[in-house]
XYZ file of C-alpha atoms in Angstrom:
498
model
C -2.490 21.117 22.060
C -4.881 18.654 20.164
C -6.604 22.076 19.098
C -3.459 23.549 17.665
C -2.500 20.037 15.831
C -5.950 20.019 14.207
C -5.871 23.402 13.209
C -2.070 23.020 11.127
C -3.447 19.749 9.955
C -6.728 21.535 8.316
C -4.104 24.117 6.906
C -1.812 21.476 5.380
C -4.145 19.996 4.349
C -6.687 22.481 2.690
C -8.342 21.424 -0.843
C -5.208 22.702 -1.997
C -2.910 20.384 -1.494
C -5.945 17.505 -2.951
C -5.646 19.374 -6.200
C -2.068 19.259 -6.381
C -2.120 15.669 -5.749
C -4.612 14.813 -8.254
C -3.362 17.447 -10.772
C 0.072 16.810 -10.993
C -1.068 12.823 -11.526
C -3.059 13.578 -14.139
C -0.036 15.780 -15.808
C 2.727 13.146 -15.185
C 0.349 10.569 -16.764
C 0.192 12.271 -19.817
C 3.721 13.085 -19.996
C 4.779 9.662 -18.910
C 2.216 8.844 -22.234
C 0.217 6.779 -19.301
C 3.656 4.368 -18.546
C 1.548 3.222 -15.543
C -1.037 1.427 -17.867
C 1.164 0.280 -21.157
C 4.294 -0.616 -18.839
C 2.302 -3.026 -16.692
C 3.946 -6.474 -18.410
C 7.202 -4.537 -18.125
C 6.340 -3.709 -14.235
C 6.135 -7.347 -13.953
C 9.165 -8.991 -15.224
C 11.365 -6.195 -13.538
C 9.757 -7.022 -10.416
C 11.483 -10.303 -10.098
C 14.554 -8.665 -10.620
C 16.672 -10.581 -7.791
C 20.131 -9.200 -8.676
C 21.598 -7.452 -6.044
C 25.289 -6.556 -4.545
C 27.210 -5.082 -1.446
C 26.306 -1.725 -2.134
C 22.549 -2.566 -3.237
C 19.904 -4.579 -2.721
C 17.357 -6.352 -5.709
C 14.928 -4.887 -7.259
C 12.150 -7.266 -5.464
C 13.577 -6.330 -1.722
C 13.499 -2.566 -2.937
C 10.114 -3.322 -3.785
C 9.449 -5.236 -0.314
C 11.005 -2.425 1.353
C 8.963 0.029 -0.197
C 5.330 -1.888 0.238
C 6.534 -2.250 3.904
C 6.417 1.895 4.105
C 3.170 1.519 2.195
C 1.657 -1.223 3.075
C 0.581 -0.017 7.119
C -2.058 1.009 8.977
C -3.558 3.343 6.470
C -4.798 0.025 4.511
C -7.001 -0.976 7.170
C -7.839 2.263 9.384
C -7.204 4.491 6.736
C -9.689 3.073 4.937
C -12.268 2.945 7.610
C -11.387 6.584 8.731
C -11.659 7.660 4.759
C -15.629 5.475 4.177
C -16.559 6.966 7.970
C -15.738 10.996 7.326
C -15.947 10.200 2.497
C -18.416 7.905 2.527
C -18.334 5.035 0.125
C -17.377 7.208 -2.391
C -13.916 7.588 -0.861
C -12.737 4.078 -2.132
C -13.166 5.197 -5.895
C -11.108 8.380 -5.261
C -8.721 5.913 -3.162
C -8.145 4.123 -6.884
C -8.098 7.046 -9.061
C -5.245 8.435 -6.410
C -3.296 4.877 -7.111
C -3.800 5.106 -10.800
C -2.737 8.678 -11.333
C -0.076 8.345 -8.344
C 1.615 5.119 -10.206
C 3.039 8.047 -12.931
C 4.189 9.829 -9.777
C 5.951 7.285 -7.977
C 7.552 6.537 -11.507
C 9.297 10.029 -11.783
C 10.452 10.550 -8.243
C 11.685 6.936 -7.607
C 13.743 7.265 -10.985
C 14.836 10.528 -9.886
C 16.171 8.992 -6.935
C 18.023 6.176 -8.955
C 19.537 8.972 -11.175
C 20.709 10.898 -8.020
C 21.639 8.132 -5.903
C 25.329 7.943 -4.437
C 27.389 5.797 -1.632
C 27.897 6.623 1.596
C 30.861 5.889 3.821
C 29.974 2.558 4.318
C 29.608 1.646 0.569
C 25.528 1.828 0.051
C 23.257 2.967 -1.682
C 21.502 6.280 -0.658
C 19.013 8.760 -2.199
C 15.999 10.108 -1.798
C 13.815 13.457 -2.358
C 16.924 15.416 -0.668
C 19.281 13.999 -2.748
C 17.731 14.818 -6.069
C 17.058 18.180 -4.699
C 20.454 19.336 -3.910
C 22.321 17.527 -7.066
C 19.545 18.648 -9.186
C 17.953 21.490 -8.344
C 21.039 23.110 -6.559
C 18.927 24.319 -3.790
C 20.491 22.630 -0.545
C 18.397 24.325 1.857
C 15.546 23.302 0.103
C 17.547 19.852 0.497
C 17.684 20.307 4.148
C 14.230 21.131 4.783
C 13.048 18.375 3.409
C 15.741 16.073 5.054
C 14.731 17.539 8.537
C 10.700 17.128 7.936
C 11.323 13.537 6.922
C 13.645 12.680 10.000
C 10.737 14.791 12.389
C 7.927 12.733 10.295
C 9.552 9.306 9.443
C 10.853 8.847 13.144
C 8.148 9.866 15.197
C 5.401 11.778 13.744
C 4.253 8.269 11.846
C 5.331 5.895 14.169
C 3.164 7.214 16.477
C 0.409 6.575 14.340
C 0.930 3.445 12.931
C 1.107 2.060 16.675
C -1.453 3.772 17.946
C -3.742 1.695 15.661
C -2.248 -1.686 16.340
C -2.529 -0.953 20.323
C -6.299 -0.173 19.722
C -6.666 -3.208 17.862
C -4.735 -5.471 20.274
C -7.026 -3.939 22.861
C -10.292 -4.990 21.405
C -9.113 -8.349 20.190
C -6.939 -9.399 23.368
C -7.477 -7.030 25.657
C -3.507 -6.602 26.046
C -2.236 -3.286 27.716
C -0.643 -0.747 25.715
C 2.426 -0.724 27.385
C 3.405 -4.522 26.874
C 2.065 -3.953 22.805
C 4.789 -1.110 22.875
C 7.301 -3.097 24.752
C 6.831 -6.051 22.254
C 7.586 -3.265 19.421
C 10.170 -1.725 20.725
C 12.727 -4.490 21.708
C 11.698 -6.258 17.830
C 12.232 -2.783 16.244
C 15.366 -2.908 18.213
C 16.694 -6.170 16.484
C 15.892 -5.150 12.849
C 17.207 -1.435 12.883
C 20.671 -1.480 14.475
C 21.352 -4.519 11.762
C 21.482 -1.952 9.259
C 19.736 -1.543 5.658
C 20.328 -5.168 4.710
C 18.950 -6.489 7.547
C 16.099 -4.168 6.942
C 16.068 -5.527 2.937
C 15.478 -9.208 4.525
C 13.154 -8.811 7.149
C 10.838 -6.898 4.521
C 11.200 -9.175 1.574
C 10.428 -12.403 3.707
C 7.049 -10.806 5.992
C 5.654 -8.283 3.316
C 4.567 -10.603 0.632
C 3.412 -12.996 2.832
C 1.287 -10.684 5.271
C -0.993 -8.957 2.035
C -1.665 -12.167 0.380
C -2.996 -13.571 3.603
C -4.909 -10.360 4.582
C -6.217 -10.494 0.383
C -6.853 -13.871 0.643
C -9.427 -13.085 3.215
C -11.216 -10.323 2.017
C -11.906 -12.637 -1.376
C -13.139 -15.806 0.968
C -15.713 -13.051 2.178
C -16.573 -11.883 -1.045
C -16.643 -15.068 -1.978
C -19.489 -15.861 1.028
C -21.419 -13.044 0.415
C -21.918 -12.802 -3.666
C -25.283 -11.473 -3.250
C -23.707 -8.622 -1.955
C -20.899 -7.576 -4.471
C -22.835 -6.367 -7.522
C -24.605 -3.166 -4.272
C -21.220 -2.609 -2.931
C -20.157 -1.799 -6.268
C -22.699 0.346 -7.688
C -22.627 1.826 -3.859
C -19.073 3.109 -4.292
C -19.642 3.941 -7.861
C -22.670 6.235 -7.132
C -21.704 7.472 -3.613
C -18.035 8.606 -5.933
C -20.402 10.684 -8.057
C -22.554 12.476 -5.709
C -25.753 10.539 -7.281
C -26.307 7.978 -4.127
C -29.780 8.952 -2.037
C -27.971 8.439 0.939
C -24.372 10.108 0.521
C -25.120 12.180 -2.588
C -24.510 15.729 -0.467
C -20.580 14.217 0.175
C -19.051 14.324 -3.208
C -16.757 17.064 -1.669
C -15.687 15.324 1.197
C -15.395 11.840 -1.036
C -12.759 13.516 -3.102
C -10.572 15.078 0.050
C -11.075 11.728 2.108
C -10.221 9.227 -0.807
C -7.028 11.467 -1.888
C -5.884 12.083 1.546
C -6.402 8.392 2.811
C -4.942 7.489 -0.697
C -1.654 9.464 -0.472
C -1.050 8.386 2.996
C -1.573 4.732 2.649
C -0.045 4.577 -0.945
C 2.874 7.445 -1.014
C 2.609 8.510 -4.256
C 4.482 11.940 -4.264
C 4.796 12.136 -0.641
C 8.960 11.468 -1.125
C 9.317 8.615 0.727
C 9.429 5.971 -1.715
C 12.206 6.969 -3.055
C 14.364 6.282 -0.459
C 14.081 2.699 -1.359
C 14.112 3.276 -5.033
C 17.333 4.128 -4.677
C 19.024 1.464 -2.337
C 18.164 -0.444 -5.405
C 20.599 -2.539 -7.798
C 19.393 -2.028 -11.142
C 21.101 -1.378 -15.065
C 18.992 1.462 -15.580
C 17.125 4.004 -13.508
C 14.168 3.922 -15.301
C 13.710 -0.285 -14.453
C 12.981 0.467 -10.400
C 10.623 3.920 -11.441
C 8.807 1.040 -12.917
C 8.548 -1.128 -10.055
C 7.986 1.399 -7.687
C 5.216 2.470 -9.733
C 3.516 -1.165 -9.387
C 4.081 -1.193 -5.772
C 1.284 1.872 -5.809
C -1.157 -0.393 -7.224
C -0.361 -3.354 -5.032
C -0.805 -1.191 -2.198
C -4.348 0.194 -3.222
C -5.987 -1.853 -5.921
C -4.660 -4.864 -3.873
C -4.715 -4.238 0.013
C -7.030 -1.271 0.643
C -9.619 -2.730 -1.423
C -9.016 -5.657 0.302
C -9.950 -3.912 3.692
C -12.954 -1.685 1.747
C -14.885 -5.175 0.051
C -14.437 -6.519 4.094
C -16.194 -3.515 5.367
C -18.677 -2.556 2.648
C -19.671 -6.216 1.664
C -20.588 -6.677 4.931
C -22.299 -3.188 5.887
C -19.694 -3.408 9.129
C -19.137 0.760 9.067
C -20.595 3.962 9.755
C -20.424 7.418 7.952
C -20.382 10.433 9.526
C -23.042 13.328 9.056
C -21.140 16.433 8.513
C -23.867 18.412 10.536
C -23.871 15.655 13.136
C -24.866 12.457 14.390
C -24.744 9.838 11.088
C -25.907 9.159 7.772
C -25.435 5.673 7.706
C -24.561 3.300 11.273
C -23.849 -0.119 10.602
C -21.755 -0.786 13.799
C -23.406 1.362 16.912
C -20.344 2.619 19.028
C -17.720 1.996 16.774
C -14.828 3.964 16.176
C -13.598 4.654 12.557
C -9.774 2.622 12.666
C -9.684 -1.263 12.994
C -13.435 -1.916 14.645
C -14.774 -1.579 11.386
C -12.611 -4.393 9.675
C -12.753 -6.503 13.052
C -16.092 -6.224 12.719
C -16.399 -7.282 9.147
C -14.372 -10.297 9.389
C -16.005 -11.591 13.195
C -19.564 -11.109 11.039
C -18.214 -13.946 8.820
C -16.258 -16.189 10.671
C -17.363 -15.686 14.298
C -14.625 -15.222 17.146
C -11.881 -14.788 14.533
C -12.222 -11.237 13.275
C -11.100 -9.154 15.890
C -7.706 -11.607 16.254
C -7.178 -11.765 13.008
C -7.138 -7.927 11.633
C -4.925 -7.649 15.050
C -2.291 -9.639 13.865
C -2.346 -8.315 10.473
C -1.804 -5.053 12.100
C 0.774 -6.504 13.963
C 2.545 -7.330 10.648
C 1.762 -4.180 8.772
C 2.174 -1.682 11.280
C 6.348 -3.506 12.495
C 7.084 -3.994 8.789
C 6.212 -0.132 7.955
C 7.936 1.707 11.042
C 10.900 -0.573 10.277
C 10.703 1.221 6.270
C 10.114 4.891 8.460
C 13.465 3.957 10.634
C 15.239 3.778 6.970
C 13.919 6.190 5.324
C 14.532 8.641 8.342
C 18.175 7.407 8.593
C 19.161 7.995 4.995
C 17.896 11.588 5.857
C 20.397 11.753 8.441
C 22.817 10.141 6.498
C 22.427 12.975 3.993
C 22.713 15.671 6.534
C 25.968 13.796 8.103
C 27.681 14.056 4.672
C 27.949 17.729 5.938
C 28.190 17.716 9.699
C 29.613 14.780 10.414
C 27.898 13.813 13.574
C 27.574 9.716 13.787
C 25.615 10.078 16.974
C 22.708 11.459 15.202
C 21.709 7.907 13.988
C 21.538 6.759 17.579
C 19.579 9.534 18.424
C 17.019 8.535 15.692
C 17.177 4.859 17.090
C 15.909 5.910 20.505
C 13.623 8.508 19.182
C 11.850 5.904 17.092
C 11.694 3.550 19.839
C 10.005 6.131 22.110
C 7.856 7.150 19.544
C 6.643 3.417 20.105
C 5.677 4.270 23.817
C 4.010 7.711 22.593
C 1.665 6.202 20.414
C 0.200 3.639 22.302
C -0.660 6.766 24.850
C -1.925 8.713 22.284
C -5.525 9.327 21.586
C -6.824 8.281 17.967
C -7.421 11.257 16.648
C -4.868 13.243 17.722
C -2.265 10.632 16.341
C -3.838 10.514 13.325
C -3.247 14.298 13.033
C -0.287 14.248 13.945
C 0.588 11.703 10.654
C -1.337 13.318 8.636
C 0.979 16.694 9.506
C 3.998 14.544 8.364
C 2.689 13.501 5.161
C 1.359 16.670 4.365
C 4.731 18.690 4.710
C 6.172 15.782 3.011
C 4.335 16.024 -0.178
C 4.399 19.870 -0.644
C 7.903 19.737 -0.437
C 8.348 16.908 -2.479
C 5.565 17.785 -5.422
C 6.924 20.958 -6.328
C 10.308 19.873 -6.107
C 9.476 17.062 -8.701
C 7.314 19.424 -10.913
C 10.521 21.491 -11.000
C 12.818 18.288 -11.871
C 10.450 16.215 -14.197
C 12.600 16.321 -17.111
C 15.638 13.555 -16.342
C 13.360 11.229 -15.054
C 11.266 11.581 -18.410
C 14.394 11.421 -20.303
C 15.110 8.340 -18.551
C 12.150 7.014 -19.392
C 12.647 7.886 -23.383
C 16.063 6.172 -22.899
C 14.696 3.094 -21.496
C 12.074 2.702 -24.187
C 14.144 3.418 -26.618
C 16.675 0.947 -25.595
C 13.948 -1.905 -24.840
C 12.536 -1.523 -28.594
C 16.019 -2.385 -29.979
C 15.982 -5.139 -27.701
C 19.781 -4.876 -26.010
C 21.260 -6.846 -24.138
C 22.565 -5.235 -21.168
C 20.774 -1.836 -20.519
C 23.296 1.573 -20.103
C 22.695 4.768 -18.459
C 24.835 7.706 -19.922
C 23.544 10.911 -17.779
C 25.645 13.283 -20.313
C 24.263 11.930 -23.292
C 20.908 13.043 -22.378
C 21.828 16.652 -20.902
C 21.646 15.238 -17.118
C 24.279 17.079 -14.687
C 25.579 15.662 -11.307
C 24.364 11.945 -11.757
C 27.459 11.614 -10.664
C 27.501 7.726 -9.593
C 26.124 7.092 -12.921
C 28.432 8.944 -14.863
C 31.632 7.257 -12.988
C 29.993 4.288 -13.741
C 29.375 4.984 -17.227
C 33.728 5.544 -17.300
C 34.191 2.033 -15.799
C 35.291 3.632 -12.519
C 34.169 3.196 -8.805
C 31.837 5.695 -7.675
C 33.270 7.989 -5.141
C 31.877 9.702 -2.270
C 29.835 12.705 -3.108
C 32.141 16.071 -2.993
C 30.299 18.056 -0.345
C 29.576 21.018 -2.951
C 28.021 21.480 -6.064
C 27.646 23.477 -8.743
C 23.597 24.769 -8.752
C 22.167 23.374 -12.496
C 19.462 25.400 -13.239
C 16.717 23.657 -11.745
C 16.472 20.807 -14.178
C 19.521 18.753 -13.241
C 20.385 19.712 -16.836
C-alpha cells in the first residue's frame, strides 16, 4: 500500500503539475497588472475590515479562517521536508511560489465571492465547486471537485497535519499518540458541531496570536546569531540558482521541492481558500480577493521563513543526496518534519526547543484541521443542495475525528503522501477550472479599481453590467432584494460565467 500511494503521488505530482503552478502565477500576475505588489496598502486597510452579519463573517475572521487552513504543519515540517529532499534552494522557490501565488489566490477567492450563495440556514457558501457549476456550467466537473475536497479536506490532510504534531509531542514530551489524538479529537469536537461561526471565532482569536509568537522567535534567533544571516542568505540565494559548491547539482529538485512545499503550506490555486473567501461580508468581491491574496504572503514570507531562518541560521538540518546517503548533515539521525526546527530552537535556548515548536504545532496543526472540517462541509453542503441528505455532515464529523486517530498511527512518510495526493488532485482541478473562468474575477478587479480611483463612497457590484451570468446573490442584491436559495439548475454559460 505505501508503494501504491507513492507511486500516484509521483504521478500527481510529476514536473507537470510544478509548471502549471508556476506558469499560471506568472500569467495571472501579468493580467492582474501585478495587483499582488501595487495593491499591498490596499491589502492592508481591507484587512481590518471588521464588518460582518448573520449570514457572513468580517473580512479579518475570513482572513483568520483562511491562515488557519494555511498556516499548519507545512510551515514547520514542510519546510524541513522541502531544505532536506530541495536543499536550501527550496526556500527561494518557497517565495517566488507566494509571490506569483498571491495573483492566484486573488482570482479564485474573488471568484468565490462572485459565486457565493446562502444555504438553508442563511450563510454564506462558495467555493471552487460553486464557481464551477454557476460559471462554467459543468456540474460534474462541480462534483468532482466537491467529492476530492470532502475525501482530501476530511481525512486525507488531517491525517497529516496530526501525524506531525504526534511526532513532535513525542520527542518533546514523550506523550503517546493515542492521548495526543484523544486531546484532538474531543477539542475538534467542541469547535466543529458549533458551526461556521464558532469556527470564525476560534480562528480569529488563536491564529494571529500563534504566528506572531512562533515569528517572534525565529527573529530573537536571528537576532542571536547575526554573524550568521548575511551565509544563510547568500546560501539560499546560490543553492536557488544551482551555483552553490555544495547543492549546485539540485537546482531541479529546488524548484519541485520549493513549489510543492509552497503550494501545500500556502494554497495558492489549490481551491481551498476560497471556501473562506466566500463566507466573507464584504461590498465588493474584489475587496476579500485582496485579502486573501495577503494571507499568501503572511503565510510564506512571514511563517515559513520564520521556520527556514530557525533551521538554516543555525545549520540544525540535513539534505538529502539524491544517489544516497547526504550532502550536507547538520543533525545525525534526524528526521526531515519538526526535529529540524526543535533542534534549531533547543541550540539557542537550551531545554526549550523541542517544547516549544510542540506547542506551536499544537496550535497550527488544531487551528488548520478545524479550517479542513469547513472547507470539507461546505463541499457537502454543495452536494446536499441536490441530494438532500443532512446525515452526510455527521458522517464528515466522525470521519474527521477518526482521521485524528489514523494519523497519529501513520508513518511519516506515508502520511505525507497521502496529503500531498489531496493537494495535488485539488489543484489540477482547481487550476484549469480558474484558467477557464479568469475573466469575472479580472473584471471585478477593473470594477474595483475603477471605482476606488473615483473615490465612492459605498462600493457596488452589478454582475450584469460587466457581462457576468448567474452571480445570482449579487444580482438580487444589486435589485434591493433578499437573496434566495440557489434554484437547483442552471443554464450552462459558456465557460466564462459570461
Amino acid at each position: 500500500m505505501e508503494a501504491l500511494i507513492t507511486s500516484l503521488n509521483d504521478i500527481i505530482w510529476s514536473m507537470a503539475l510544478v509548471a502549471l503552478c508556476l506558469g499560471l502565477g506568472l500569467y495571472f500576475s501579468f493580467r492582474t497588472r501585478f495587483m499582488q505588489v501595487r495593491g499591498v496598502p490596499e491589502m492592508l486597510r481591507l484587512m481590518l475590515n471588521n464588518k460582518s452579519s448573520t449570514a457572513g463573517v468580517s473580512s479579518f475572521q475570513a482572513l483568520a479562517m483562511s491562515l488557519a487552513g494555511r498556516v499548519g504543519t507545512g510551515n514547520i515540517a514542510g519546510v524541513a521536508t522541502a531544505i532536506a529532499f530541495g536543499g536550501p534552494g527550496a526556500v527561494f522557490w518557497m517565495w517566488v511560489m507566494a509571490f506569483l501565488g498571491a495573483s492566484t489566490s486573488y482570482i479564485e477567492c474573488t471568484l468565490a465571492q462572485i459565486y457565493k450563495e446562502k444555504d438553508p440556514q442563511g450563510r454564506y457558501r462558495g467555493g471552487p465547486a460553486y464557481y464551477i457549476e454557476k460559471a462554467m456550467g459543468q456540474k460534474w466537473y462541480a462534483w468532482l471537485f466537491a467529492i476530492v475536497t470532502i475525501i482530501a479536506c476530511g481525512f486525507l490532510l488531517p491525517v497529516v497535519q496530526v501525524n506531525t504534531l504526534a511526532t513532535g509531542m513525542a520527542n518533546a514530551f514523550g506523550l503517546p499518540p493515542l492521548l495526543i489524538a484523544s486531546v484532538i479529537a474531543v477539542a475538534l469536537a467542541l469547535i466543529i458541531f458549533g458551526g461556521v461561526k464558532r469556527i470564525a471565532t476560534f480562528a480569529e482569536v488563536v491564529v494571529p496570536f500563534m504566528a506572531v509568537a512562533y515569528i517572534l522567535v525565529a527573529f530573537v534567533i536571528m537576532v542571536l546569531n547575526p554573524e550568521n544571516v548575511a551565509d544563510m542568505f547568500a546560501l539560499i540565494f546560490e543553492s536557488a540558482f544551482g551555483v552553490h559548491a555544495g547543492f549546485g547539482a539540485m537546482l531541479g529538485l529546488a524548484i519541485e521541492w520549493g513549489v510543492k512545499r509552497g503550494i501545500y503550506s500556502n494554497e495558492a490555486g489549490q481551491g481551498t481558500g476560497p471556501h473562506a473567501a466566500a463566507a466573507a461580508e464584504v461590498q465588493h468581491p474584489a475587496q476579500q480577493g485582496f485579502v486573501q491574496a495577503f494571507s499568501v504572503y503572511v503565510d510564506t514570507l512571514l511563517v515559513c521563513s520564520a521556520t527556514a531562518f530557525m533551521i538554516l541560521g543555525t545549520g540544525m538540518y540535513n539534505v538529502a543526496n539524491p544517489g544516497g546517503g547526504f550532502l550536507f548533515q547538520g543533525l545525525e539521525g534526524a528526521v526531515a518534519g519538526p526535529d529540524f526546527s526543535q533542534a534549531a530552537v533547543d541550540s539557542v535556548f537550551p531545554g526549550w526547543g523541542a517544547g516549544f515548536v510542540a506547542v506551536a504545532l499544537l496550535f497550527f496543526v488544531f487551528t488548520t484541521v478545524v479550517a479542513y472540517y469547513y472547507m470539507a462541509e461546505t463541499n457537502v453542503t454543495y452536494i446536499n443542495r441536490k441530494v438532500h441528505r443532512p446525515w452526510l455532515v455527521l458522517l464528515l464529523r466522525l470521519t474527521i475525528i477518526g482521521a485524528v486517530f489514523v494519523g497519529v498511527l501513520r508513518t511519516t512518510g506515508g502520511a505525507w503522501a497521502l496529503g500531498d495526493i489531496g493537494v495535488g488532485l485539488m489543484a489540477w482541478l482547481n487550476l484549469i477550472a480558474i484558467v477557464i473562468l479568469q475573466k469575472p474575477a479580472l473584471a471585478a478587479l477593473r470594477d474595483y479599481e475603477r471605482q476606488k480611483k473615483a473615490k465612492v463612497a459605498d462600493y457596488e457590484f452589478d454582475p450584469r453590467a460587466l457581462g457576468i451570468r448567474n452571480a445570482l446573490y449579487w444580482e438580487q442584491r444589486d435589485a434591493g432584494l433578499e437573496p434566495d436559495l440557489p434554484e437547483p439548475d442552471l443554464p450552462r454559460t459558456g465557460g466564462d460565467g459570461r
